[in-house]
Amino acid sequence: MNPSSLKSRFATRFLRALTQIHARKPICPSSPTEIFRRYRRIKAAADKSMAYSVRSRRTWTGAVLWKLRSRSCGRRSVKTSTLVKSQQAIEKKTRHEKQNKNTTTTTGGHGVGFGVEATASELRELVPGGEAMDYCNLLDETAHYIKCLTTQVKVMKKIADFYSL
Amino acid sequence: MAEVLNRTATRQPTWNTSGFVTEMQSNELNCATEQVGNYFLNPNWDNSMDQSDPFESALSSMVSSPAASNVLPVSGENVMMRELIGKLGNICNSGDISPQFSIKPNTNTGSANASFNSTPLNSPPRLNLSMVNLPAAFSADPGFAERAARFSCFSGLNDPLMDSFKLSGNQSIKVDGSQSIKNSPMEANSPENAESGVSKEDSSVSQQIPARNDAGTRKRKSIPRGKAKEIPSPAAADAKVATENGESNSKRSKQDGSPGNGNEKQNKENSKPPEPPKDYIHVRARRGQATDSHSLAERVRREKISERMKFLQDLVPGCNKVTGKAVMLDEIINYVQSLQRQVEFLSMKLANVNPRTDINMEALLSKDMFQSRGSLLHGIYSMDSSAPTFPFGYQPQQGLHLNSGIPNATETQFSMKTQGFQLPSIDGFTDANPHVGSIWEDDLQSIVQMGFGQNQPQGYQGSIATGQVKIEL
């Protein structure tokens, strides 16, 4: 395994976090609530490790980290205001595109023709930080995000297999 | 950088432009380097584009080290220089590129180019001739098209080429190898120069001669971008480059659209030239198509997007047969959703697993490389009550495997997971299995269903006995 690959970087970080999480000794380690809490923590650790492990900072990594931080600090309205701004940016862009193309933009990413490209809102929801990007960059981010997700899944699978031995 | 140069060197025949004019140089030096970049298009662009990545890095390194002097020994490496110029066009567009095209007077030795002040230009220039002059000349000359047409008679330019000149005053002109050279010298100088230039040119070099003077708009990257189109860009970085190129192309096309521009720009994107296929990367308005800047920009943008979609197609498994943007988009969305769900499942599983205190990280890492499927069976039966068990489909393994591990994500599994896998969203783990099991049964040959959370091993056995599990032996 390449010691400096994304895979190994993520694996080390994630394992470190995992051992930390498992090192906590709650009162009742096997209760569903406790398991659920651990699940949330592990998932957050996985996302965080992945976001930190990429070499080139991407929009989605920043969005992931930001979400995690805001969540840990409690839900705040900062996020909503940011989202509102991004929505406005997107609307402006789509309006401009409409003028240029005279096509009707469809929502939800479903549709045929060029209109679907302008919004692709479903994809935007999936990819963190995807709300405020134009379609081209969104596809870029999606590609990188998919690559990182597959790495994440692979590593976590192996860890889970190992743990379950 | 050197390697890049070498690469191009091998490919390009010497492009002797000794006929180029010194005068051109002097005039046009004042054009921004950007223009230069756009001018030269390596006909073997795609060859060079194969190494686009190192190229880019080389270029960026060049940019960062502004070298005032030209570097290239004239060895006819014009092509390479052009490529580089094209690539770096964008970088140089910062506008601070006061043209230091101190074009040296014709030095047959080809020391001409060095004058590119912009960093990227410096390194590549191995122009035999004042290739530098070319762009300068082009950009500065308002009557280029006219002159080109005029000069065409000298060298007997191909009809298509001349047609393009005549057709689109502002359209980018595809310059054929020999002809391009012709054009460049021509416009600047006397016919002799042109002729000499023409005769000198032996390689089919397509030049992109954006005569645009726009600072920051002319992006030479359009050249690599166009080539990137032809070459599947596997890496996201490539796509990024392609994006920039595309943008520059669109800009260029916009400028193309605006008539009356003093600079003749022969920006062309080699999308589908009506002429015999040439391996350029130009933006060109096709015959009979709208040539306004909007539609050209649109086309460029669309091509960028389709490029990205192709790349995504490679990433998402099982999308080779899918055609159409909408379907492809749906597939991508499904795949991303399934990956995210998988991560959630795995984290749930890890939350349930009983951590062993003696786990060594290095051992784990080494285990990562080791596929231990057979041992999972044993692991299942030794699970304690808190061992997590997830319903997962798995591929049939040799022998008996009660696989508590997560099978490799395959297309089938991927599609299966997308079919209403509710588990991640369930807070209570215990009662999801029966439903999930039934769902999965439909899709997989054998499904091992396991309970969540606090299933005792007996409970686990019991759930197996409920008949929802088929074990493939």
Short mmCIF file of C-alpha atoms in Angstrom, two decimals, chain A residues 1 7-8 11-12 14-16 18-19 22 25 30-32 35-36 38-40 42-43 46-47 56-58 96-97 100-101 108-114 116-118 120 122-123 125-128 134-137 139-140 142-147 149-150 152-165, chain B residues 236-237 239-240 243 294 298 301-302 304-305 308-309 311-312 315-316 325-326 329-330 332-337 339-340 342-356 359 361 363-365 367-373 375-376 379-380 382-383 386 404-409 413 424 426-427 429 453-454:
data_model
loop_
_atom_site.label_atom_id
_atom_site.label_comp_id
_atom_site.label_asym_id
_atom_site.label_seq_id
_atom_site.Cartn_x
_atom_site.Cartn_y
_atom_site.Cartn_z
CA MET A 1 0.00 0.00 0.00
CA LYS A 7 -6.30 5.45 1.19
CA SER A 8 -3.57 5.14 3.75
CA ALA A 11 -7.04 4.85 7.13
CA THR A 12 -4.58 6.12 9.68
CA PHE A 14 -9.83 7.13 10.86
CA LEU A 15 -8.31 4.37 12.91
CA ARG A 16 -6.93 6.86 15.31
CA LEU A 18 -11.93 5.02 16.04
CA THR A 19 -9.67 3.95 18.85
CA HIS A 22 -13.91 3.08 21.48
CA LYS A 25 -16.30 3.63 28.48
CA SER A 30 -24.33 -1.89 24.54
CA SER A 31 -27.48 0.07 24.89
CA PRO A 32 -29.03 1.19 21.66
CA ILE A 35 -24.54 2.45 20.08
CA PHE A 36 -26.31 5.11 18.17
CA ARG A 38 -21.12 5.91 18.79
CA TYR A 39 -22.43 5.47 15.30
CA ARG A 40 -22.86 9.17 14.89
CA ILE A 42 -17.86 7.26 14.02
CA LYS A 43 -19.61 8.60 10.98
CA ALA A 46 -15.07 9.11 8.98
CA ASP A 47 -16.22 12.23 7.17
CA SER A 56 -6.25 19.35 -2.74
CA ARG A 57 -8.86 21.18 -0.81
CA ARG A 58 -12.13 21.02 -2.53
CA HIS A 96 -28.75 34.11 -16.69
CA GLU A 97 -28.59 30.76 -18.31
CA ASN A 100 -28.87 32.72 -22.89
CA LYS A 101 -30.37 29.49 -23.83
CA GLY A 108 -34.89 17.91 -9.45
CA GLY A 109 -32.39 17.01 -12.05
CA HIS A 110 -34.93 15.10 -13.98
CA GLY A 111 -35.67 16.04 -17.47
CA VAL A 112 -34.18 15.92 -20.84
CA GLY A 113 -32.19 18.34 -22.76
CA PHE A 114 -30.04 21.06 -21.57
CA VAL A 116 -31.48 19.53 -16.51
CA GLU A 117 -27.96 20.66 -16.39
CA ALA A 118 -28.73 24.03 -15.10
CA ALA A 120 -29.43 19.22 -11.08
CA GLU A 122 -30.67 16.45 -6.47
CA LEU A 123 -27.01 16.18 -7.10
CA GLU A 125 -28.14 18.14 -2.31
CA LEU A 126 -26.03 15.04 -2.29
CA VAL A 127 -22.67 16.59 -2.78
CA PRO A 128 -21.75 18.70 0.21
CA ASP A 134 -22.29 26.02 -11.32
CA TYR A 135 -22.99 22.85 -13.14
CA CYS A 136 -19.55 22.35 -14.52
CA ASN A 137 -17.84 22.65 -11.19
CA LEU A 139 -19.59 17.70 -11.94
CA ASP A 140 -15.98 18.15 -10.99
CA THR A 142 -18.97 15.04 -7.84
CA ALA A 143 -16.17 13.14 -9.49
CA HIS A 144 -13.77 13.88 -6.70
CA TYR A 145 -16.38 13.17 -4.09
CA ILE A 146 -17.19 9.81 -5.62
CA LYS A 147 -13.57 8.90 -5.66
CA LEU A 149 -16.35 8.00 -1.05
CA THR A 150 -15.24 4.79 -2.67
CA GLN A 152 -13.80 5.58 2.40
CA VAL A 153 -16.08 2.64 1.85
CA LYS A 154 -13.22 0.34 1.01
CA VAL A 155 -11.21 1.22 4.06
CA MET A 156 -14.15 1.08 6.40
CA LYS A 157 -15.13 -2.26 5.02
CA LYS A 158 -11.76 -3.68 5.67
CA ILE A 159 -11.73 -2.31 9.15
CA ALA A 160 -15.15 -3.68 9.85
CA ASP A 161 -14.11 -7.06 8.55
CA PHE A 162 -11.09 -7.01 10.70
CA TYR A 163 -13.04 -6.04 13.72
CA SER A 164 -15.56 -8.72 13.25
CA LEU A 165 -13.03 -11.46 13.22
CA ALA B 236 -10.18 15.46 -12.14
CA ALA B 237 -7.28 17.74 -12.59
CA ALA B 239 -11.08 18.12 -16.10
CA LYS B 240 -10.19 21.21 -14.28
CA THR B 243 -12.61 23.70 -17.62
CA HIS B 294 -23.40 33.54 -26.90
CA GLU B 298 -22.69 27.86 -25.07
CA ARG B 301 -19.67 25.08 -22.18
CA ARG B 302 -21.64 22.14 -23.37
CA LYS B 304 -16.97 20.99 -21.19
CA ILE B 305 -19.91 19.46 -19.49
CA ARG B 308 -17.01 15.84 -17.38
CA MET B 309 -19.88 13.51 -17.86
CA PHE B 311 -15.22 11.17 -16.89
CA LEU B 312 -17.97 10.51 -14.41
CA LEU B 315 -16.10 6.48 -12.24
CA VAL B 316 -19.57 5.13 -11.83
CA LYS B 325 -27.31 13.22 -19.77
CA ALA B 326 -30.47 12.79 -17.77
CA LEU B 329 -27.24 12.06 -14.00
CA ASP B 330 -29.69 9.75 -12.34
CA ILE B 332 -24.62 9.32 -10.68
CA ILE B 333 -27.11 10.42 -8.08
CA ASN B 334 -27.97 6.86 -7.27
CA TYR B 335 -24.39 5.90 -6.96
CA VAL B 336 -23.55 8.77 -4.66
CA GLN B 337 -26.53 7.92 -2.52
CA LEU B 339 -22.01 5.21 -1.35
CA GLN B 340 -23.20 7.50 1.36
CA GLN B 342 -22.69 2.34 2.67
CA VAL B 343 -20.62 4.66 4.77
CA GLU B 344 -23.42 4.96 7.22
CA PHE B 345 -23.84 1.23 7.41
CA LEU B 346 -20.24 0.69 7.96
CA SER B 347 -20.08 3.24 10.68
CA MET B 348 -23.03 1.61 12.36
CA LYS B 349 -21.32 -1.68 12.13
CA LEU B 350 -18.19 -0.26 13.59
CA ALA B 351 -20.19 1.26 16.39
CA ASN B 352 -21.48 -2.16 17.25
CA VAL B 353 -18.30 -4.03 17.02
CA ASN B 354 -16.55 -4.92 20.17
CA PRO B 355 -13.24 -3.28 20.05
CA ARG B 356 -10.37 -5.40 21.05
CA ILE B 359 -5.61 -3.95 18.14
CA MET B 361 -2.99 0.16 14.04
CA ALA B 363 -1.69 -4.50 12.01
CA LEU B 364 -4.97 -3.08 10.95
CA LEU B 365 -3.39 -1.26 8.13
CA LYS B 367 -4.90 -6.16 7.29
CA ASP B 368 -6.44 -3.68 5.02
CA MET B 369 -4.43 -5.13 2.30
CA PHE B 370 -5.32 -8.61 3.21
CA GLN B 371 -8.56 -9.98 2.07
CA SER B 372 -9.73 -12.26 4.73
CA ARG B 373 -13.04 -13.51 3.66
CA SER B 375 -12.11 -16.04 8.35
CA LEU B 376 -15.30 -14.13 8.56
CA GLY B 379 -15.82 -14.60 13.26
CA ILE B 380 -19.54 -14.68 12.94
CA SER B 382 -17.80 -16.02 17.80
CA MET B 383 -19.60 -12.78 17.86
CA SER B 386 -23.17 -6.75 20.80
CA SER B 404 -21.03 -10.95 8.30
CA GLY B 405 -18.65 -8.83 6.49
CA ILE B 406 -19.69 -6.48 3.94
CA PRO B 407 -19.26 -7.83 0.50
CA ASN B 408 -17.61 -5.90 -2.14
CA ALA B 409 -19.76 -3.31 -3.57
CA GLN B 413 -25.27 -4.58 -4.62
CA PRO B 424 -29.24 4.09 8.17
CA ILE B 426 -33.45 3.95 11.67
CA ASP B 427 -32.60 4.77 15.17
CA PHE B 429 -31.96 -1.22 15.07
CA GLY B 453 -27.71 -4.43 17.89
CA GLN B 454 -28.11 -6.78 20.68
#
